[in-house]
GROMACS .gro file of C-alpha atoms in nm:
model
  271
    1MET     CA    1  10.410  12.952  11.003
    2ASN     CA    2  10.276  13.215  10.761
    3LEU     CA    3  10.372  13.118  10.406
    4GLU     CA    4  10.163  13.381  10.226
    5TRP     CA    5  10.451  13.624  10.172
    6ILE     CA    6  10.666  13.354  10.012
    7LEU     CA    7  10.407  13.318   9.736
    8THR     CA    8  10.491  13.672   9.621
    9ILE     CA    9  10.841  13.559   9.525
   10ASN     CA   10  10.908  13.445   9.168
   11PRO     CA   11  10.872  13.063   9.153
   12VAL     CA   12  11.197  13.027   8.957
   13LEU     CA   13  11.382  13.213   9.231
   14LEU     CA   14  11.216  12.991   9.492
   15ALA     CA   15  11.327  12.684   9.294
   16LEU     CA   16  11.683  12.819   9.287
   17ILE     CA   17  11.682  12.882   9.663
   18ALA     CA   18  11.538  12.535   9.734
   19THR     CA   19  11.787  12.353   9.513
   20LEU     CA   20  12.077  12.554   9.655
   21PHE     CA   21  11.960  12.418   9.989
   22THR     CA   22  11.962  12.059   9.859
   23TRP     CA   23  12.307  12.118   9.709
   24GLY     CA   24  12.420  12.254  10.045
   25ILE     CA   25  12.309  11.933  10.219
   26THR     CA   26  12.507  11.735   9.962
   27ALA     CA   27  12.811  11.945  10.052
   28PHE     CA   28  12.741  11.886  10.421
   29GLY     CA   29  12.739  11.512  10.359
   30ALA     CA   30  13.059  11.540  10.158
   31SER     CA   31  13.222  11.723  10.451
   32MET     CA   32  13.213  11.396  10.648
   33VAL     CA   33  13.538  11.314  10.467
   34PHE     CA   34  13.711  11.556  10.706
   35PHE     CA   35  13.614  11.332  10.997
   36PHE     CA   36  13.617  10.980  10.850
   37LYS     CA   37  13.841  10.802  10.603
   38THR     CA   38  13.609  10.503  10.569
   39ILE     CA   39  13.238  10.450  10.613
   40ASN     CA   40  13.089  10.139  10.771
   41LYS     CA   41  12.918   9.927  10.504
   42LYS     CA   42  12.615   9.870  10.724
   43VAL     CA   43  12.577  10.243  10.780
   44LEU     CA   44  12.622  10.321  10.410
   45ASN     CA   45  12.364  10.061  10.305
   46SER     CA   46  12.117  10.194  10.561
   47MET     CA   47  12.165  10.550  10.434
   48LEU     CA   48  12.130  10.448  10.070
   49GLY     CA   49  11.815  10.255  10.158
   50PHE     CA   50  11.681  10.564  10.338
   51ALA     CA   51  11.754  10.776  10.029
   52ALA     CA   52  11.567  10.524   9.811
   53GLY     CA   53  11.266  10.531  10.042
   54VAL     CA   54  11.253  10.911  10.039
   55MET     CA   55  11.267  10.921   9.659
   56ILE     CA   56  10.994  10.657   9.618
   57ALA     CA   57  10.761  10.842   9.855
   58ALA     CA   58  10.840  11.179   9.695
   59SER     CA   59  10.767  11.036   9.351
   60PHE     CA   60  10.411  10.955   9.452
   61TRP     CA   61  10.308  11.205   9.720
   62SER     CA   62  10.482  11.512   9.574
   63LEU     CA   63  10.474  11.439   9.200
   64LEU     CA   64  10.241  11.169   9.067
   65LYS     CA   65   9.948  11.244   9.297
   66PRO     CA   66   9.948  11.620   9.215
   67SER     CA   67   9.988  11.535   8.845
   68ILE     CA   68   9.674  11.319   8.852
   69GLU     CA   69   9.480  11.579   9.052
   70MET     CA   70   9.578  11.861   8.813
   71ALA     CA   71   9.482  11.658   8.507
   72GLU     CA   72   9.147  11.571   8.665
   73ALA     CA   73   9.079  11.935   8.752
   74SER     CA   74   9.151  12.042   8.393
   75GLY     CA   75   8.911  11.785   8.249
   76THR     CA   76   9.186  11.564   8.104
   77THR     CA   77   9.176  11.188   8.150
   78PRO     CA   78   9.363  11.174   8.484
   79TRP     CA   79   9.594  10.882   8.417
   80ILE     CA   80   9.721  10.992   8.075
   81PRO     CA   81   9.964  11.271   8.184
   82ALA     CA   82  10.082  11.055   8.475
   83LEU     CA   83  10.150  10.756   8.252
   84VAL     CA   84  10.307  10.945   7.961
   85GLY     CA   85  10.522  11.167   8.181
   86PHE     CA   86  10.630  10.881   8.409
   87LEU     CA   87  10.747  10.660   8.122
   88ALA     CA   88  10.910  10.955   7.944
   89GLY     CA   89  11.105  11.039   8.259
   90GLY     CA   90  11.232  10.684   8.287
   91ALA     CA   91  11.323  10.677   7.918
   92PHE     CA   92  11.510  11.006   7.952
   93LEU     CA   93  11.724  10.872   8.238
   94LEU     CA   94  11.779  10.547   8.050
   95ILE     CA   95  11.923  10.741   7.755
   96ILE     CA   96  12.148  10.949   7.983
   97ASP     CA   97  12.253  10.630   8.162
   98LYS     CA   98  12.363  10.480   7.829
   99ILE     CA   99  12.552  10.791   7.721
  100LEU     CA  100  12.708  10.947   8.033
  101PRO     CA  101  13.020  10.759   8.147
  102HIS     CA  102  12.981  10.656   8.512
  103LEU     CA  103  13.070  10.384   8.762
  104HIS     CA  104  12.854  10.253   9.045
  105MET     CA  105  13.006  10.217   9.390
  106GLY     CA  106  13.184   9.893   9.469
  107LEU     CA  107  13.243   9.796   9.106
  108SER     CA  108  13.570   9.766   8.919
  109ILE     CA  109  13.661  10.010   8.644
  110ASP     CA  110  13.579   9.756   8.372
  111LYS     CA  111  13.214   9.770   8.488
  112ALA     CA  112  13.182  10.139   8.396
  113GLU     CA  113  12.866  10.225   8.202
  114GLY     CA  114  12.798  10.475   7.926
  115ILE     CA  115  13.033  10.577   7.649
  116LYS     CA  116  13.380  10.432   7.704
  117THR     CA  117  13.638  10.689   7.810
  118PRO     CA  118  13.990  10.692   7.959
  119TRP     CA  119  13.858  10.887   8.258
  120GLN     CA  120  13.978  10.788   8.602
  121ARG     CA  121  13.769  10.572   8.834
  122SER     CA  122  13.719  10.866   9.073
  123ILE     CA  123  13.561  11.085   8.805
  124LEU     CA  124  13.330  10.803   8.700
  125LEU     CA  125  13.217  10.758   9.063
  126VAL     CA  126  13.131  11.128   9.087
  127LEU     CA  127  12.938  11.116   8.760
  128ALA     CA  128  12.729  10.823   8.889
  129ILE     CA  129  12.599  11.037   9.177
  130THR     CA  130  12.566  11.341   8.951
  131LEU     CA  131  12.344  11.136   8.721
  132HIS     CA  132  12.074  11.084   8.979
  133ASN     CA  133  12.095  11.437   9.115
  134ILE     CA  134  11.944  11.555   8.785
  135PRO     CA  135  11.589  11.422   8.848
  136GLU     CA  136  11.607  11.535   9.211
  137GLY     CA  137  11.677  11.895   9.110
  138LEU     CA  138  11.419  11.872   8.832
  139ALA     CA  139  11.153  11.746   9.075
  140VAL     CA  140  11.209  12.033   9.319
  141GLY     CA  141  11.214  12.287   9.036
  142VAL     CA  142  10.890  12.161   8.883
  143ALA     CA  143  10.719  12.158   9.224
  144PHE     CA  144  10.806  12.524   9.283
  145GLY     CA  145  10.731  12.618   8.923
  146ALA     CA  146  10.380  12.477   8.975
  147LEU     CA  147  10.312  12.761   9.218
  148ALA     CA  148  10.265  12.994   8.922
  149SER     CA  149   9.941  12.816   8.829
  150ASN     CA  150   9.847  12.706   9.181
  151PRO     CA  151   9.964  12.979   9.423
  152THR     CA  152   9.829  12.825   9.742
  153THR     CA  153   9.997  12.771  10.078
  154GLY     CA  154   9.919  12.399  10.047
  155ALA     CA  155  10.109  12.371   9.717
  156LEU     CA  156  10.396  12.576   9.861
  157ALA     CA  157  10.412  12.359  10.172
  158GLY     CA  158  10.421  12.050   9.949
  159ALA     CA  159  10.709  12.194   9.746
  160ILE     CA  160  10.897  12.281  10.066
  161ALA     CA  161  10.837  11.929  10.198
  162LEU     CA  162  10.981  11.786   9.875
  163ALA     CA  163  11.290  12.007   9.902
  164LEU     CA  164  11.336  11.903  10.266
  165GLY     CA  165  11.302  11.535  10.176
  166ILE     CA  166  11.544  11.556   9.884
  167GLY     CA  167  11.787  11.752  10.098
  168LEU     CA  168  11.763  11.493  10.374
  169GLN     CA  169  11.858  11.208  10.145
  170ASN     CA  170  12.135  11.412   9.981
  171PHE     CA  171  12.340  11.389  10.300
  172PRO     CA  172  12.433  11.021  10.256
  173GLU     CA  173  12.487  11.076   9.885
  174GLY     CA  174  12.749  11.343   9.953
  175ALA     CA  175  12.927  11.116  10.199
  176ALA     CA  176  12.898  10.823   9.958
  177VAL     CA  177  13.103  11.020   9.704
  178SER     CA  178  13.367  11.197   9.913
  179ILE     CA  179  13.466  10.916  10.150
  180PRO     CA  180  13.531  10.657   9.873
  181LEU     CA  181  13.734  10.923   9.690
  182ARG     CA  182  13.946  10.961  10.003
  183ARG     CA  183  14.013  10.586   9.990
  184GLU     CA  184  14.111  10.630   9.625
  185GLY     CA  185  14.402  10.848   9.742
  186PHE     CA  186  14.250  11.196   9.713
  187SER     CA  187  14.329  11.456   9.977
  188ARG     CA  188  14.040  11.534  10.214
  189LEU     CA  189  13.991  11.876  10.053
  190LYS     CA  190  13.987  11.740   9.701
  191ALA     CA  191  13.753  11.455   9.797
  192PHE     CA  192  13.517  11.709   9.955
  193HIS     CA  193  13.535  11.930   9.646
  194TYR     CA  194  13.431  11.650   9.412
  195GLY     CA  195  13.169  11.526   9.658
  196GLN     CA  196  12.988  11.858   9.676
  197LEU     CA  197  13.039  11.915   9.304
  198SER     CA  198  12.819  11.612   9.232
  199GLY     CA  199  12.521  11.813   9.360
  200ILE     CA  200  12.574  12.122   9.148
  201VAL     CA  201  12.340  11.989   8.879
  202GLU     CA  202  12.046  12.021   9.120
  203PRO     CA  203  12.020  12.404   9.106
  204ILE     CA  204  12.070  12.390   8.728
  205ALA     CA  205  11.800  12.126   8.675
  206GLY     CA  206  11.575  12.298   8.929
  207VAL     CA  207  11.581  12.634   8.754
  208ILE     CA  208  11.527  12.473   8.414
  209GLY     CA  209  11.232  12.270   8.545
  210ALA     CA  210  11.069  12.570   8.713
  211TYR     CA  211  11.114  12.791   8.409
  212LEU     CA  212  10.971  12.535   8.166
  213VAL     CA  213  10.649  12.483   8.363
  214LEU     CA  214  10.625  12.858   8.415
  215VAL     CA  215  10.623  12.936   8.042
  216MET     CA  216  10.436  12.621   7.937
  217THR     CA  217  10.168  12.571   8.203
  218PRO     CA  218   9.979  12.293   8.015
  219ILE     CA  219  10.280  12.061   8.048
  220LEU     CA  220  10.277  12.081   8.428
  221PRO     CA  221  10.104  11.744   8.495
  222TYR     CA  222  10.342  11.581   8.247
  223ALA     CA  223  10.644  11.756   8.401
  224LEU     CA  224  10.553  11.638   8.751
  225SER     CA  225  10.515  11.276   8.642
  226PHE     CA  226  10.828  11.304   8.423
  227ALA     CA  227  11.031  11.393   8.733
  228ALA     CA  228  10.869  11.102   8.919
  229GLY     CA  229  10.962  10.855   8.644
  230ALA     CA  230  11.320  10.982   8.638
  231MET     CA  231  11.351  10.942   9.015
  232ILE     CA  232  11.205  10.591   9.020
  233PHE     CA  233  11.450  10.492   8.745
  234VAL     CA  234  11.738  10.608   8.965
  235VAL     CA  235  11.601  10.423   9.268
  236VAL     CA  236  11.566  10.092   9.085
  237GLU     CA  237  11.879  10.127   8.872
  238GLU     CA  238  12.120  10.254   9.136
  239LEU     CA  239  12.011  10.311   9.494
  240ILE     CA  240  11.839   9.981   9.572
  241PRO     CA  241  12.105   9.756   9.411
  242GLU     CA  242  12.386   9.951   9.581
  243SER     CA  243  12.212   9.942   9.918
  244GLN     CA  244  12.168   9.564   9.894
  245THR     CA  245  12.535   9.475   9.852
  246GLY     CA  246  12.685   9.281  10.141
  247ASN     CA  247  12.520   9.057  10.396
  248GLU     CA  248  12.316   9.307  10.598
  249THR     CA  249  12.036   9.363  10.348
  250ASP     CA  250  11.778   9.393  10.624
  251LEU     CA  251  11.935   9.722  10.731
  252SER     CA  252  11.898   9.876  10.385
  253THR     CA  253  11.537   9.754  10.370
  254ILE     CA  254  11.463   9.907  10.710
  255GLY     CA  255  11.634  10.227  10.590
  256ALA     CA  256  11.407  10.235  10.284
  257MET     CA  257  11.097  10.189  10.499
  258LEU     CA  258  11.204  10.470  10.731
  259GLY     CA  259  11.289  10.695  10.436
  260PHE     CA  260  10.948  10.637  10.278
  261ALA     CA  261  10.772  10.698  10.610
  262THR     CA  262  10.970  11.019  10.673
  263MET     CA  263  10.891  11.165  10.331
  264MET     CA  264  10.526  11.061  10.356
  265VAL     CA  265  10.490  11.235  10.692
  266LEU     CA  266  10.667  11.547  10.564
  267ASP     CA  267  10.446  11.570  10.258
  268VAL     CA  268  10.116  11.494  10.428
  269ALA     CA  269  10.187  11.707  10.736
  270LEU     CA  270  10.321  12.006  10.545
  271GLY     CA  271  10.134  11.974  10.215
   0.00000   0.00000   0.00000
């Protein structure tokens, strides 16, 4: 596949296209509500585990590793941007987690996190998924924004692999929002609407991330590791605990292993 011509396209536009794709996969996952009213717990845990594995692998292969390599090439101490950006990304998500009202799946309304509001349980469930779509969109945007300073087919293939991986794990996330909303009493159409809406932050975060690294090239290694830190925070805070609920924890662990392996193969083979 000849990728040379794609490099002539503005990186911000590429980031928008890529994150519209990941949003589209979220909507595709949300569309499962038209076919199912419930989702098997074993299947859901496996899918959440898979999503966690993809995000862990993407954090290293697509974000931290390039951050270290870029810092080394520029003569900077390689681990400094990776460390600073990684911790800053986690801290950023921690702050949002404390502020944004949201509710994790399977918990009662009194377990809602963030600022206390009278919002309905369904809205809080949507916001929980929306919260961890932010670093996903940011990661894809930063990866494509990096093409401005490193316009190579290898870097482009790596960014495409990241978008594919994020899109792949967005499918279960879309279903994990819309199907529970159906059980909450929403119509299928309304449950689908809110399910796909949870992914709309990805194009927004993607364009912002791409633009920032485009106009401030020196922050690129920090931006890459920042996105990695934000994604790892989401994995540890939300995806892994949610995937481990119930008695079939082996399935979610197997899902995580398969997700990691899939993203690793995508990144290494394409990037």
